[in-house]
Short mmCIF file of C-alpha atoms in Angstrom, two decimals:
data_model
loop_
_atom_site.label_atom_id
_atom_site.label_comp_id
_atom_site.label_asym_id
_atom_site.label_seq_id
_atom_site.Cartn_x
_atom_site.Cartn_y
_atom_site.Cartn_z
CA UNK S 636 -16.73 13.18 -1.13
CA UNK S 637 -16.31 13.85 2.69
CA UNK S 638 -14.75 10.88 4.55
CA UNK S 639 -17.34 9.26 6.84
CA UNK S 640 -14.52 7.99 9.33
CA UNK S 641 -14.73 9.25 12.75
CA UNK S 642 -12.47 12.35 12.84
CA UNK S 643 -10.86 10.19 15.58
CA UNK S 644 -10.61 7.00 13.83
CA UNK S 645 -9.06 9.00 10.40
CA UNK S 646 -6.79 11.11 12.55
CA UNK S 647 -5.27 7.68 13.94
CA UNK S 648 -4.51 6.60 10.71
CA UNK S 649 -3.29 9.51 9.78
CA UNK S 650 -1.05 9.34 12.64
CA UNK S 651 0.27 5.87 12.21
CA UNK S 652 0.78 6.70 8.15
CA UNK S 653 3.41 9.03 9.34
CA UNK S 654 4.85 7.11 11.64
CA UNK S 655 5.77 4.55 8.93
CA UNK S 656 6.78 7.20 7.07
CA UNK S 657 9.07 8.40 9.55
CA UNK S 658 10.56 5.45 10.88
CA UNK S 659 10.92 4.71 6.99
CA UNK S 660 13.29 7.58 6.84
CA UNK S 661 15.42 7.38 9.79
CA UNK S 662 16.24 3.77 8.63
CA UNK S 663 17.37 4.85 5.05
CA UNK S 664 19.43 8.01 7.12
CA UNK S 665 20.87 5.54 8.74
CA UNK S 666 21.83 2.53 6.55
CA UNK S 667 22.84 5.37 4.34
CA UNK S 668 25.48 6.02 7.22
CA UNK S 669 26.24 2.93 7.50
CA UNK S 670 26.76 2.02 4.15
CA UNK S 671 29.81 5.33 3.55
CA UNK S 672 31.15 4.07 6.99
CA UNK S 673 31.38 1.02 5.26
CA UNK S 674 32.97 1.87 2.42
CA UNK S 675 36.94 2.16 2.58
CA UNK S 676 39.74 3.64 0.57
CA UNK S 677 41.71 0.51 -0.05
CA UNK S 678 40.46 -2.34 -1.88
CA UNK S 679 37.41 -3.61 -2.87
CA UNK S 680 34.21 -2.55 -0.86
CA UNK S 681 31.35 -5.09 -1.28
CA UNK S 682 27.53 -4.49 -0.46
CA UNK S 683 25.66 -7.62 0.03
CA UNK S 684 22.31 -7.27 -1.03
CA UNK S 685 19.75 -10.56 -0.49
CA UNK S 686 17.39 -12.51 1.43
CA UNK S 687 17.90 -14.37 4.78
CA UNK S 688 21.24 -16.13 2.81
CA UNK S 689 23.03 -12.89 4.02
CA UNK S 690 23.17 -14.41 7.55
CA UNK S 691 26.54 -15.69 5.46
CA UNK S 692 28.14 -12.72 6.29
CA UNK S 693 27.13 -12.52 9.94
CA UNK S 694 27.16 -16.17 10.86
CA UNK S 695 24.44 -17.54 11.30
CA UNK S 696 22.84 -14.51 13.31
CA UNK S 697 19.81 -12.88 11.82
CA UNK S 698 19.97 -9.03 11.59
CA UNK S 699 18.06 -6.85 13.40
CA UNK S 700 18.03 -4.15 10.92
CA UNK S 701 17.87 -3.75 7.31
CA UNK S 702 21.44 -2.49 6.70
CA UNK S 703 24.19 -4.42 8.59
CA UNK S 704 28.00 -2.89 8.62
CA UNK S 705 29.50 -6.02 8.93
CA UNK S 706 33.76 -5.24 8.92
CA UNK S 707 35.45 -2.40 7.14
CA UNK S 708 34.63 -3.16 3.56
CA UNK S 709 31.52 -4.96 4.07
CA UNK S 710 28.01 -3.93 4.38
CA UNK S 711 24.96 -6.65 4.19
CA UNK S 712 21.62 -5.17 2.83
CA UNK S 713 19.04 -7.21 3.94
CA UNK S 714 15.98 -7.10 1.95
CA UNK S 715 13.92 -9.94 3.76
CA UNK S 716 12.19 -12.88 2.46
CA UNK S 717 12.29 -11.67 -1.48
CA UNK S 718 12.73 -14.42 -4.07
CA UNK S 719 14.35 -13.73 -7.65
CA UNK S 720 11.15 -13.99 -9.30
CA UNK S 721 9.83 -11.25 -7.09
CA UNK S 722 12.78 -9.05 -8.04
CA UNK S 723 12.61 -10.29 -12.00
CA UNK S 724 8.74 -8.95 -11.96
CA UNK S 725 9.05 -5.62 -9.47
CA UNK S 726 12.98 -4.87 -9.08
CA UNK S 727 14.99 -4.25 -5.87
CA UNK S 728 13.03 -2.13 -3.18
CA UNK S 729 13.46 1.42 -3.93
CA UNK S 730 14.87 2.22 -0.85
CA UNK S 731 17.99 -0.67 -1.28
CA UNK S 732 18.65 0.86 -4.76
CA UNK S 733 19.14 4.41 -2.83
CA UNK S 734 21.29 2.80 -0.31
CA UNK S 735 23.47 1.48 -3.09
CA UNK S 736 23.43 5.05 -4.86
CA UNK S 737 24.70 7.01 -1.95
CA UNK S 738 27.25 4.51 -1.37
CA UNK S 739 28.51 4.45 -4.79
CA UNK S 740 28.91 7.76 -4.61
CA UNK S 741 31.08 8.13 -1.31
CA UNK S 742 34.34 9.20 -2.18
CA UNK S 743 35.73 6.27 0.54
CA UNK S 744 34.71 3.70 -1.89
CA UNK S 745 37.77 4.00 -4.12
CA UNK S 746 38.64 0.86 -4.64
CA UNK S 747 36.29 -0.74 -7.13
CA UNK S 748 32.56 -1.39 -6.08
CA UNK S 749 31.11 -4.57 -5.58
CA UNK S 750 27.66 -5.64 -5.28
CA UNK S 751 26.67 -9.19 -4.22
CA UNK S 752 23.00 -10.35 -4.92
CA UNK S 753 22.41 -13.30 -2.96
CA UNK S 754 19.19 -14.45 -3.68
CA UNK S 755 16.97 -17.68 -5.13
CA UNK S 756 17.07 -20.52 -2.79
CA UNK S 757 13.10 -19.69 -1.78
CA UNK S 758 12.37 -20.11 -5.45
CA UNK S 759 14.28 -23.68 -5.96
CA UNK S 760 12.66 -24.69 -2.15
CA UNK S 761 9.07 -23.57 -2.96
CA UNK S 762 8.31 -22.60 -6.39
CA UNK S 763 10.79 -24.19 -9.56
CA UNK S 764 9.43 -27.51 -8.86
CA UNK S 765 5.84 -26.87 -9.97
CA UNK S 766 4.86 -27.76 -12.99
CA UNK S 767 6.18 -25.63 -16.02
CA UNK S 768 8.29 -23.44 -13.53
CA UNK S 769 11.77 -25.49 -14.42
CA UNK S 770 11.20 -25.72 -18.52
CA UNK S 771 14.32 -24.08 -20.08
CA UNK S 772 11.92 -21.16 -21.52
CA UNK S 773 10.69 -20.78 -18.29
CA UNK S 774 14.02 -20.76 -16.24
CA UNK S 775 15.81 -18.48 -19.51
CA UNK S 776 12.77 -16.01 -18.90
CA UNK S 777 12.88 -15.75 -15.46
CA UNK S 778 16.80 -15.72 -15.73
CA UNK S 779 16.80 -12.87 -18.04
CA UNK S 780 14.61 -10.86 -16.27
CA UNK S 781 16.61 -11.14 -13.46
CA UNK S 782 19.28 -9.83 -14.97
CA UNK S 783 17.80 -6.92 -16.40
CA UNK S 784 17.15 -5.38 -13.12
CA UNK S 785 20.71 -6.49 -11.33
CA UNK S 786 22.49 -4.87 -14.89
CA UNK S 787 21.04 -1.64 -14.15
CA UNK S 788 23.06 -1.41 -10.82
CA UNK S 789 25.99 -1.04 -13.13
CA UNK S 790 25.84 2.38 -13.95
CA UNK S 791 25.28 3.36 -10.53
CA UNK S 792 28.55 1.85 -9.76
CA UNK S 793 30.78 3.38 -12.49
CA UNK S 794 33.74 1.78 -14.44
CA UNK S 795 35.24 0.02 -11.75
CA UNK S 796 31.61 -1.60 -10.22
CA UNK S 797 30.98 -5.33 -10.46
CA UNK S 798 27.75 -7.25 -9.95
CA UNK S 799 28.14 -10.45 -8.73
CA UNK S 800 25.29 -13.03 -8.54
CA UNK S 801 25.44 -15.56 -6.35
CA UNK S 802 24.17 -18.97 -6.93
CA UNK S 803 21.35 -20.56 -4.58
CA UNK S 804 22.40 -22.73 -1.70
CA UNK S 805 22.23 -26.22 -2.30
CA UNK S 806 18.83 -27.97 -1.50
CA UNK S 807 18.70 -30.41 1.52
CA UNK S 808 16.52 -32.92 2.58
CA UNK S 809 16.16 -31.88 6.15
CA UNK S 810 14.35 -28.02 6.99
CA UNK S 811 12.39 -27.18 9.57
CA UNK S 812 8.77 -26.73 9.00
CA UNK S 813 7.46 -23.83 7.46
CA UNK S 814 3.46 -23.34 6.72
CA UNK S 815 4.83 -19.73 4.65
CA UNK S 816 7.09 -21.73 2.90
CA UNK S 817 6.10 -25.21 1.61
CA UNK S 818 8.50 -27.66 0.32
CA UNK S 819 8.62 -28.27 -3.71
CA UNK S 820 9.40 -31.57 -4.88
CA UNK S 821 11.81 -34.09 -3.81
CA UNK S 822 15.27 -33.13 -2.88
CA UNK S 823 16.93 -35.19 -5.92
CA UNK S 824 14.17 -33.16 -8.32
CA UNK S 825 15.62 -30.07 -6.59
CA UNK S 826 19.35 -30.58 -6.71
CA UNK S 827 19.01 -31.48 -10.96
CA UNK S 828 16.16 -28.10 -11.32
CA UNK S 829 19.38 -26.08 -9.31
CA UNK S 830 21.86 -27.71 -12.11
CA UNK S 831 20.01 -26.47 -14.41
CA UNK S 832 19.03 -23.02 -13.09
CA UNK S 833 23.19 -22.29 -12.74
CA UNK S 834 23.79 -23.50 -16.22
CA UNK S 835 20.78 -20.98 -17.69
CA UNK S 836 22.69 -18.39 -15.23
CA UNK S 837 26.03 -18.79 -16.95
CA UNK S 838 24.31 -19.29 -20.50
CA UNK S 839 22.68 -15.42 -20.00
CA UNK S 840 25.23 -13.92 -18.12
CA UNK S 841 28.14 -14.73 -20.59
CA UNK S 842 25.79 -13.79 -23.47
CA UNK S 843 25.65 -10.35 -22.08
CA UNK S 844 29.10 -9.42 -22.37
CA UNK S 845 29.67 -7.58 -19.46
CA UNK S 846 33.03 -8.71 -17.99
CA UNK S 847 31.68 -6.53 -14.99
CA UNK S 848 28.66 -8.57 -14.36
CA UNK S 849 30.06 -12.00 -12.72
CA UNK S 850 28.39 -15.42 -11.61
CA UNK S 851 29.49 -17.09 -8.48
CA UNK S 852 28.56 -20.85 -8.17
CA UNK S 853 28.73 -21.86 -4.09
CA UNK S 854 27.47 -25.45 -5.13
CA UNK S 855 31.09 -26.50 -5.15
CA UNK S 856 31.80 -24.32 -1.59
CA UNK S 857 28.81 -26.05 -0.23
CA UNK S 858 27.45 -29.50 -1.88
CA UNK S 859 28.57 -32.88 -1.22
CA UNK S 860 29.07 -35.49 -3.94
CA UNK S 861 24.88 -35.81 -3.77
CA UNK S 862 24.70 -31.65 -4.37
CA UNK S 863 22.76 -31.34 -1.70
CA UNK S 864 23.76 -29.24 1.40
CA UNK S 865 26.38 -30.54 3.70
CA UNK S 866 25.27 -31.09 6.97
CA UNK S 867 28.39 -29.87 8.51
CA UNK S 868 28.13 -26.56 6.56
CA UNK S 869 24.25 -26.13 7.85
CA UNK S 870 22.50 -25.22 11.11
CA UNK S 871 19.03 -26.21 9.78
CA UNK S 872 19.07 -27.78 6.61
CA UNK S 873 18.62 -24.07 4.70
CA UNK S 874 21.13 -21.63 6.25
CA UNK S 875 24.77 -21.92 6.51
CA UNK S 876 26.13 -22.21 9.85
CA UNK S 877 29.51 -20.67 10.75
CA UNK S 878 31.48 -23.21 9.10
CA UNK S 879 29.62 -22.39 5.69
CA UNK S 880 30.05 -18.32 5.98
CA UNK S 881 33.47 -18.70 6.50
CA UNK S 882 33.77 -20.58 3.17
CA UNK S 883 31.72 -17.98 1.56
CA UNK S 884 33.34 -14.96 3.36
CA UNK S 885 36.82 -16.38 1.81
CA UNK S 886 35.45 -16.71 -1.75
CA UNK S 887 34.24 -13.50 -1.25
CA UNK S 888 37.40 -11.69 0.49
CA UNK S 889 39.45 -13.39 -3.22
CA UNK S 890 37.15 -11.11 -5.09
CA UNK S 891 40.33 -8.76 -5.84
CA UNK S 892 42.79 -11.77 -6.47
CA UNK S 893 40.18 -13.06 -9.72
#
């Protein structure tokens, strides 16, 4: 059937379409570039791959682009606002995983690969508090799920890769307002629904057997004695502030020492 656009109207979108497509590959060229110049010879290198919880890693400062070299073993892959459950249903955006391949494969990366997953806190804020989203089936399915899709990095990364998942930051009681992202349930609800989310994480993760797939808990980095968020470690009741990523950048840097 002949289009009954406006040759000038189709050609436009036609135009645009390629434009995306375009600007879609000169930003894999160059987090691809970014990603080898990341990688070093010494040591372990570690991708961080996650939502707006990678600011960790910068301090506080949003990135302006999707791949971030942030020091010489160090690369942030920033994947936007993507929750776990997202991730558990349609996997890791194509275009991270083939970041992550062609860095894998860079013959700087000897030392052992490393790839963080930082990612969850939007599903505690805004989604585990509904009703039947915290169950133990529900959390062990989503979990599991989860972890199908991280696993799979694994091969990618050879003998010497690691996966590590991060646990979600600790809720708080104080965020700024966001109509995208609504609030879930009180902040004592959240803190024991996050208790129990780690626990299912270390449950499935240890009953996989895969010394090179690892669980980090932040929780005692970042709670007080209430678990929720310390406001010295926070710039807005969500995020770390400096004081936080430097916690987490330490934990991080004593990957090799573990």
């Amino acid at each position: 059937m002949v289009s009954s656009l406006p040759f000038r109207t189709l050609a436009t979108r036609v135009r645009r379409a390629l434009g995306r497509t375009r600007r879609t590959a000169l930003e894999w060229a160059a987090g691809a570039r970014l990603l080898v110049q990341g990688a070093n010879g010494g040591g372990r290198s570690l991708v961080v791959v996650g939502d707006s919880h990678a600011v960790l890693l910068v301090e506080g400062v949003m990135p302006s682009r999707r791949v971030v070299h942030v020091d010489s073993s160090t690369t942030l892959v920033y994947l936007g606002p993507r929750l776990m459950h997202s991730v558990a249903r349609d996997d890791l955006p194509a275009w991270s995983r083939r970041l992550i391949r062609a860095w894998s494969r860079s013959p700087l990366a000897r030392g052992g690969r490393t790839v963080v997953v930082l990612l969850g806190e939007i599903d505690l804020r805004c989604h585990l508090a509904k009703p039947g989203r915290s169950d133990p089936a529900a959390l062990q399915d989503l979990v599991d799920a989860f972890l199908v899709r991280v696993r799979s990095l694994l091969p990618v990364l050879g003998a010497d890769g690691h996966v590590l998942v991060c646990g979600p930051n600790p809720p708080s009681s104080v965020y700024e307002s966001d109509e995208a992202f609504p609030v879930v349930g009180d902040v004592d609800e959240r803190v024991a629904i996050l208790d129990r989310f780690c626990a299912t994480l270390v449950d499935r993760i240890d009953a996989a057997g895969d010394g090179r797939l690892r669980f980090l808990d932040v929780r005692p980095l970042l709670a007080g004695p209430d678990g929720q968020l310390r406001s010295d470690l926070t710039f807005d009741g969500c995020h770390v502030n400096a004081a936080g990523a430097a916690r987490l950048r330490d934990r991080l840097a004593s990957l090799d020492a573990d």
